[in-house]
């Protein structure tokens, strides 16, 4: 065998070929290395901009200048079309979808107006628009306190930082109209300097304290749900904590299950309102999304809200969290399919199937509750006594609490279908218990036939049934939107220009 | 550099070292190859024994001689302890666990005796023992037809092969006592020659035909559930098909959902019995395991019954199906953990949690059904008319059908908790509808107070309430077991010795 030295002596051109090839390979390796370094640089350095504002900066666009990818995706929450079996367009009128709800909420502001929430982008616009905030102006106040702003804007932590939570909540809703103009955004969940997740709302911190827990000990993965749990929870207004203030409280002291929260309310004899037909002391479930999520499989497996609603995506070599908060049904590939190796259609069908099975009995319960309220009203009208009605009203309260807990939570029937099914079944049992007792009370009052089910085939008929003057409410709202809101925006912008 | 030749010339002992090492390595490689070949031989050749018997050989031990691993694991079905939140010991007395069931089945044989099934190994022993088959002998016949043997033994396909299904079903249960002595086993699911899975029972084949499907087209994976679906299904006895015969039929013509089966029964105005208290035309759900399984996630993902209840295990290099049919909770490692990467305790807890949520409302429904039957009986006693009761009895039938469909299926609350929850909620709504109407009927008859809930705190009290003489039934059964059964065994063995 010849040595390489011998070979090169015999064929000197071979040396040039080896030399050229080596040069080429080294050049390509250099390009590869450069590309790797560049991508890392982009990932590590490019997005640690110098933050010039505080944790309480409410303007999302300012944060967006430094975090353009997250901000751009956040802006997509302006798109409100979504995949849904029931209704995929923006701002569904839930009262039109189910006029039964009007009857269930008779005497309560929700019977006026209940629209399916749109994206975070519209938080401020939607709270201006809803008939539930009334039409303040010209000496008229809103029926709602400032507490109703609590979840709508990063202006809230800014103001709370100045005055404390209790003073923030004080007063009727219109008194902070020009202070709160930025929709839910960056400062609601992030620290400015580190961009770490943070809890900006005291209600959640205090809810943890009421359970003897310390939220500052939460892991990053837990925080990826807890920032959502600042708002997507059951809550009530405690009027007893601070004189003249509707103080926001999560009723979690006994735990977060339906029964534990119910016990909390029962123990303090709390009612959101007295029902206009049945006179039952009612509870209004808000949106106990986090509480119900906790009872489901995804929570049990450590999957956070953000894992599905804000999945990781990648752009230009940069992996980041998609801030286009939306139904994961819109984005099966980045959410479900990270874990579930099934086709999109199959996964969507699985969600719809759970929703159908829950919806079927939810509608039964809704219908029974309409009957409860109407039958109870008939009993009162026929001269029933408080003693005769006490147990019945308690049953109605329990039944509707179960219905509302199931219906008000966004996505309950997917997040935890077995628990939601359990709750609805319990609600049906209570509603019907009320009706068995009502049948006896009515018979004793000489009314021993089935009370006719009211014609509530449309929202309008249902609202007329409970005596609402919707035209008046809408006309007043229009005046408010045309006159008051533009002034709020102008004053707010002027204030911000002075920062 | 020195060449190897030069090196060996200088140090000749080096050659010996290389030689010895080579010998050693080649020897070890030989051993490895031999082990591989041996294992393959065991897997491929050792277990294709020559079968000398037909598809209708009922003696499991004969098959077991050729398939010792499968047979040994089958014999473990004699062990009836299992992991369960509710009761982990053998042969749970369900009527003692829930005396409400005695009232629900008043007028039907199940009110006498309902034990949780033990392993396949005990199929024959258990059907001798149950009070539901009565105490035939000395001119007394069983209250059951031969159809009740249909799922108990590989003697069944043997006999059906001789006479056809209809003639097999003809006659009362005791007339085949000496013919059917081998418990559920090999021939129920396997062909003898190929060991392929086979459908040995005509009812399932005919059920497929009623849906316009051909079961012979089923895939192997489907067969791993369908062999179970020969028995673990809802069925009834059609008396109209063949004169004098209780013909076994699966009511699947419209589909296998609760509502589709209910429609099938309603359309033919079928009732299993008339309730002794309420006089409602009742349906008895058998064990719709397969039907409910079809609605669950595991079925949707293509997981068969055998995948969890008969997982693959390996012994001596041979992979085979564990024929120790049992709750997968006893064998999490080989069943659940093949797909689910969670700890055993966590997975068990997940199952229990689903069961708890379903059980809660199942008990509510059970209790409401007791009230329905007792209130309806009171109405009849007070002189209610057929017209007044018709709708009520229909509601009771529907409500109890939903309860039984949920309760009778083994493992429904795990196999498909959302569907089972849906069904129970519907049952509660119907039961309470009946009670609202009953309250009005009773009030019209002068009875406008709550009918007291009966004292059924024990099985004995419940059985006394519905007028059963349990001592007599048990004494008669003892005489049957002491005198008739030994003769059946003797005659059966003698017959088999003649094969």
mmCIF file of N, CA, C and O in Angstrom, chain B residues 325-366:
data_model
loop_
_atom_site.group_PDB
_atom_site.id
_atom_site.type_symbol
_atom_site.label_atom_id
_atom_site.label_comp_id
_atom_site.label_asym_id
_atom_site.label_seq_id
_atom_site.Cartn_x
_atom_site.Cartn_y
_atom_site.Cartn_z
ATOM 1 N N UNK B 325 -59.515 -12.767 32.808
ATOM 2 C CA UNK B 325 -60.432 -11.645 32.615
ATOM 3 C C UNK B 325 -60.749 -11.011 33.952
ATOM 4 O O UNK B 325 -61.218 -11.677 34.872
ATOM 5 N N UNK B 326 -60.523 -9.718 34.051
ATOM 6 C CA UNK B 326 -60.737 -9.069 35.341
ATOM 7 C C UNK B 326 -60.804 -7.561 35.142
ATOM 8 O O UNK B 326 -60.646 -7.059 34.034
ATOM 9 N N UNK B 327 -61.048 -6.861 36.246
ATOM 10 C CA UNK B 327 -61.016 -5.413 36.203
ATOM 11 C C UNK B 327 -59.595 -4.961 35.890
ATOM 12 O O UNK B 327 -58.653 -5.401 36.539
ATOM 13 N N UNK B 328 -59.423 -4.065 34.928
ATOM 14 C CA UNK B 328 -58.078 -3.538 34.660
ATOM 15 C C UNK B 328 -57.472 -2.848 35.888
ATOM 16 O O UNK B 328 -56.262 -2.673 35.952
ATOM 17 N N UNK B 329 -58.314 -2.481 36.849
ATOM 18 C CA UNK B 329 -57.782 -1.870 38.072
ATOM 19 C C UNK B 329 -56.849 -2.827 38.807
ATOM 20 O O UNK B 329 -56.001 -2.405 39.590
ATOM 21 N N UNK B 330 -57.026 -4.106 38.567
ATOM 22 C CA UNK B 330 -56.140 -5.105 39.187
ATOM 23 C C UNK B 330 -54.814 -5.199 38.461
ATOM 24 O O UNK B 330 -53.926 -5.915 38.908
ATOM 25 N N UNK B 331 -54.737 -4.559 37.324
ATOM 26 C CA UNK B 331 -53.604 -4.825 36.439
ATOM 27 C C UNK B 331 -53.285 -3.576 35.633
ATOM 28 O O UNK B 331 -53.216 -3.595 34.411
ATOM 29 N N UNK B 332 -53.129 -2.476 36.365
ATOM 30 C CA UNK B 332 -52.916 -1.167 35.734
ATOM 31 C C UNK B 332 -51.701 -1.173 34.814
ATOM 32 O O UNK B 332 -51.719 -0.603 33.719
ATOM 33 N N UNK B 333 -50.657 -1.854 35.236
ATOM 34 C CA UNK B 333 -49.400 -1.826 34.481
ATOM 35 C C UNK B 333 -49.581 -2.385 33.077
ATOM 36 O O UNK B 333 -49.103 -1.807 32.095
ATOM 37 N N UNK B 334 -50.280 -3.506 32.971
ATOM 38 C CA UNK B 334 -50.424 -4.141 31.654
ATOM 39 C C UNK B 334 -51.579 -3.555 30.850
ATOM 40 O O UNK B 334 -51.639 -3.742 29.639
ATOM 41 N N UNK B 335 -52.488 -2.843 31.536
ATOM 42 C CA UNK B 335 -53.635 -2.295 30.796
ATOM 43 C C UNK B 335 -53.488 -0.782 30.603
ATOM 44 O O UNK B 335 -52.970 -0.338 29.576
ATOM 45 N N UNK B 336 -53.865 0.006 31.596
ATOM 46 C CA UNK B 336 -53.866 1.477 31.443
ATOM 47 C C UNK B 336 -52.507 2.038 31.023
ATOM 48 O O UNK B 336 -52.408 2.907 30.167
ATOM 49 N N UNK B 337 -51.451 1.540 31.721
ATOM 50 C CA UNK B 337 -50.149 2.192 31.560
ATOM 51 C C UNK B 337 -49.483 1.920 30.209
ATOM 52 O O UNK B 337 -48.464 2.534 29.901
ATOM 53 N N UNK B 338 -50.080 1.046 29.420
ATOM 54 C CA UNK B 338 -49.582 0.874 28.056
ATOM 55 C C UNK B 338 -49.728 2.196 27.289
ATOM 56 O O UNK B 338 -48.880 2.553 26.477
ATOM 57 N N UNK B 339 -50.795 2.931 27.582
ATOM 58 C CA UNK B 339 -51.016 4.231 26.917
ATOM 59 C C UNK B 339 -50.832 5.424 27.860
ATOM 60 O O UNK B 339 -50.350 6.471 27.449
ATOM 61 N N UNK B 340 -51.264 5.268 29.114
ATOM 62 C CA UNK B 340 -51.322 6.424 30.012
ATOM 63 C C UNK B 340 -50.094 6.460 30.915
ATOM 64 O O UNK B 340 -49.924 5.577 31.763
ATOM 65 N N UNK B 341 -49.282 7.483 30.733
ATOM 66 C CA UNK B 341 -48.041 7.573 31.508
ATOM 67 C C UNK B 341 -48.251 8.289 32.826
ATOM 68 O O UNK B 341 -47.707 9.349 33.062
ATOM 69 N N UNK B 342 -49.125 7.707 33.657
ATOM 70 C CA UNK B 342 -49.317 8.242 35.001
ATOM 71 C C UNK B 342 -49.122 7.120 36.010
ATOM 72 O O UNK B 342 -49.224 5.946 35.673
ATOM 73 N N UNK B 343 -48.899 7.520 37.253
ATOM 74 C CA UNK B 343 -48.697 6.525 38.304
ATOM 75 C C UNK B 343 -49.992 5.747 38.563
ATOM 76 O O UNK B 343 -51.088 6.266 38.375
ATOM 77 N N UNK B 344 -49.828 4.530 39.044
ATOM 78 C CA UNK B 344 -50.978 3.652 39.326
ATOM 79 C C UNK B 344 -52.008 4.333 40.224
ATOM 80 O O UNK B 344 -53.207 4.343 39.918
ATOM 81 N N UNK B 345 -51.546 4.900 41.331
ATOM 82 C CA UNK B 345 -52.478 5.518 42.278
ATOM 83 C C UNK B 345 -53.315 6.606 41.620
ATOM 84 O O UNK B 345 -54.502 6.746 41.882
ATOM 85 N N UNK B 346 -52.665 7.375 40.772
ATOM 86 C CA UNK B 346 -53.337 8.472 40.080
ATOM 87 C C UNK B 346 -54.423 7.918 39.150
ATOM 88 O O UNK B 346 -55.550 8.429 39.119
ATOM 89 N N UNK B 347 -54.079 6.897 38.408
ATOM 90 C CA UNK B 347 -55.038 6.320 37.457
ATOM 91 C C UNK B 347 -56.222 5.696 38.184
ATOM 92 O O UNK B 347 -57.377 5.858 37.778
ATOM 93 N N UNK B 348 -55.926 5.005 39.281
ATOM 94 C CA UNK B 348 -57.009 4.390 40.077
ATOM 95 C C UNK B 348 -57.915 5.499 40.611
ATOM 96 O O UNK B 348 -59.145 5.408 40.560
ATOM 97 N N UNK B 349 -57.294 6.574 41.096
ATOM 98 C CA UNK B 349 -58.061 7.689 41.638
ATOM 99 C C UNK B 349 -58.963 8.305 40.572
ATOM 100 O O UNK B 349 -60.100 8.666 40.848
ATOM 101 N N UNK B 350 -58.459 8.397 39.357
ATOM 102 C CA UNK B 350 -59.255 8.941 38.247
ATOM 103 C C UNK B 350 -60.501 8.095 38.013
ATOM 104 O O UNK B 350 -61.583 8.628 37.756
ATOM 105 N N UNK B 351 -60.332 6.786 38.076
ATOM 106 C CA UNK B 351 -61.489 5.891 37.875
ATOM 107 C C UNK B 351 -62.494 6.092 39.010
ATOM 108 O O UNK B 351 -63.692 6.275 38.776
ATOM 109 N N UNK B 352 -61.998 6.086 40.224
ATOM 110 C CA UNK B 352 -62.889 6.241 41.386
ATOM 111 C C UNK B 352 -63.642 7.573 41.323
ATOM 112 O O UNK B 352 -64.816 7.656 41.675
ATOM 113 N N UNK B 353 -62.942 8.612 40.907
ATOM 114 C CA UNK B 353 -63.569 9.939 40.850
ATOM 115 C C UNK B 353 -64.748 9.926 39.877
ATOM 116 O O UNK B 353 -65.823 10.469 40.165
ATOM 117 N N UNK B 354 -64.569 9.303 38.711
ATOM 118 C CA UNK B 354 -65.687 9.190 37.762
ATOM 119 C C UNK B 354 -66.824 8.385 38.380
ATOM 120 O O UNK B 354 -67.997 8.749 38.270
ATOM 121 N N UNK B 355 -66.476 7.287 39.011
ATOM 122 C CA UNK B 355 -67.517 6.438 39.612
ATOM 123 C C UNK B 355 -68.297 7.196 40.687
ATOM 124 O O UNK B 355 -69.519 7.086 40.762
ATOM 125 N N UNK B 356 -67.575 7.963 41.504
ATOM 126 C CA UNK B 356 -68.236 8.729 42.569
ATOM 127 C C UNK B 356 -69.256 9.711 42.006
ATOM 128 O O UNK B 356 -70.370 9.841 42.514
ATOM 129 N N UNK B 357 -68.831 10.443 40.972
ATOM 130 C CA UNK B 357 -69.700 11.483 40.417
ATOM 131 C C UNK B 357 -70.967 10.864 39.806
ATOM 132 O O UNK B 357 -72.038 11.473 39.839
ATOM 133 N N UNK B 358 -70.831 9.686 39.223
ATOM 134 C CA UNK B 358 -71.993 9.007 38.644
ATOM 135 C C UNK B 358 -72.849 8.394 39.754
ATOM 136 O O UNK B 358 -74.081 8.522 39.748
ATOM 137 N N UNK B 359 -72.189 7.759 40.704
ATOM 138 C CA UNK B 359 -72.914 7.057 41.768
ATOM 139 C C UNK B 359 -73.810 8.013 42.550
ATOM 140 O O UNK B 359 -74.928 7.665 42.914
ATOM 141 N N UNK B 360 -73.315 9.222 42.796
ATOM 142 C CA UNK B 360 -74.087 10.216 43.547
ATOM 143 C C UNK B 360 -75.497 10.390 42.963
ATOM 144 O O UNK B 360 -76.496 10.307 43.686
ATOM 145 N N UNK B 361 -75.587 10.594 41.671
ATOM 146 C CA UNK B 361 -76.900 10.828 41.065
ATOM 147 C C UNK B 361 -77.658 9.543 40.800
ATOM 148 O O UNK B 361 -78.886 9.555 40.732
ATOM 149 N N UNK B 362 -76.925 8.431 40.643
ATOM 150 C CA UNK B 362 -77.604 7.147 40.473
ATOM 151 C C UNK B 362 -78.410 6.838 41.734
ATOM 152 O O UNK B 362 -79.542 6.358 41.662
ATOM 153 N N UNK B 363 -77.826 7.141 42.893
ATOM 154 C CA UNK B 363 -78.530 6.878 44.153
ATOM 155 C C UNK B 363 -79.725 7.819 44.302
ATOM 156 O O UNK B 363 -80.788 7.422 44.769
ATOM 157 N N UNK B 364 -79.565 9.069 43.870
ATOM 158 C CA UNK B 364 -80.710 9.992 43.888
ATOM 159 C C UNK B 364 -81.845 9.427 43.028
ATOM 160 O O UNK B 364 -83.002 9.377 43.440
ATOM 161 N N UNK B 365 -81.493 8.953 41.834
ATOM 162 C CA UNK B 365 -82.514 8.408 40.932
ATOM 163 C C UNK B 365 -83.170 7.163 41.529
ATOM 164 O O UNK B 365 -84.392 7.001 41.468
ATOM 165 N N UNK B 366 -82.355 6.296 42.118
ATOM 166 C CA UNK B 366 -82.889 5.092 42.770
ATOM 167 C C UNK B 366 -83.926 5.455 43.829
ATOM 168 O O UNK B 366 -84.994 4.860 43.919
#
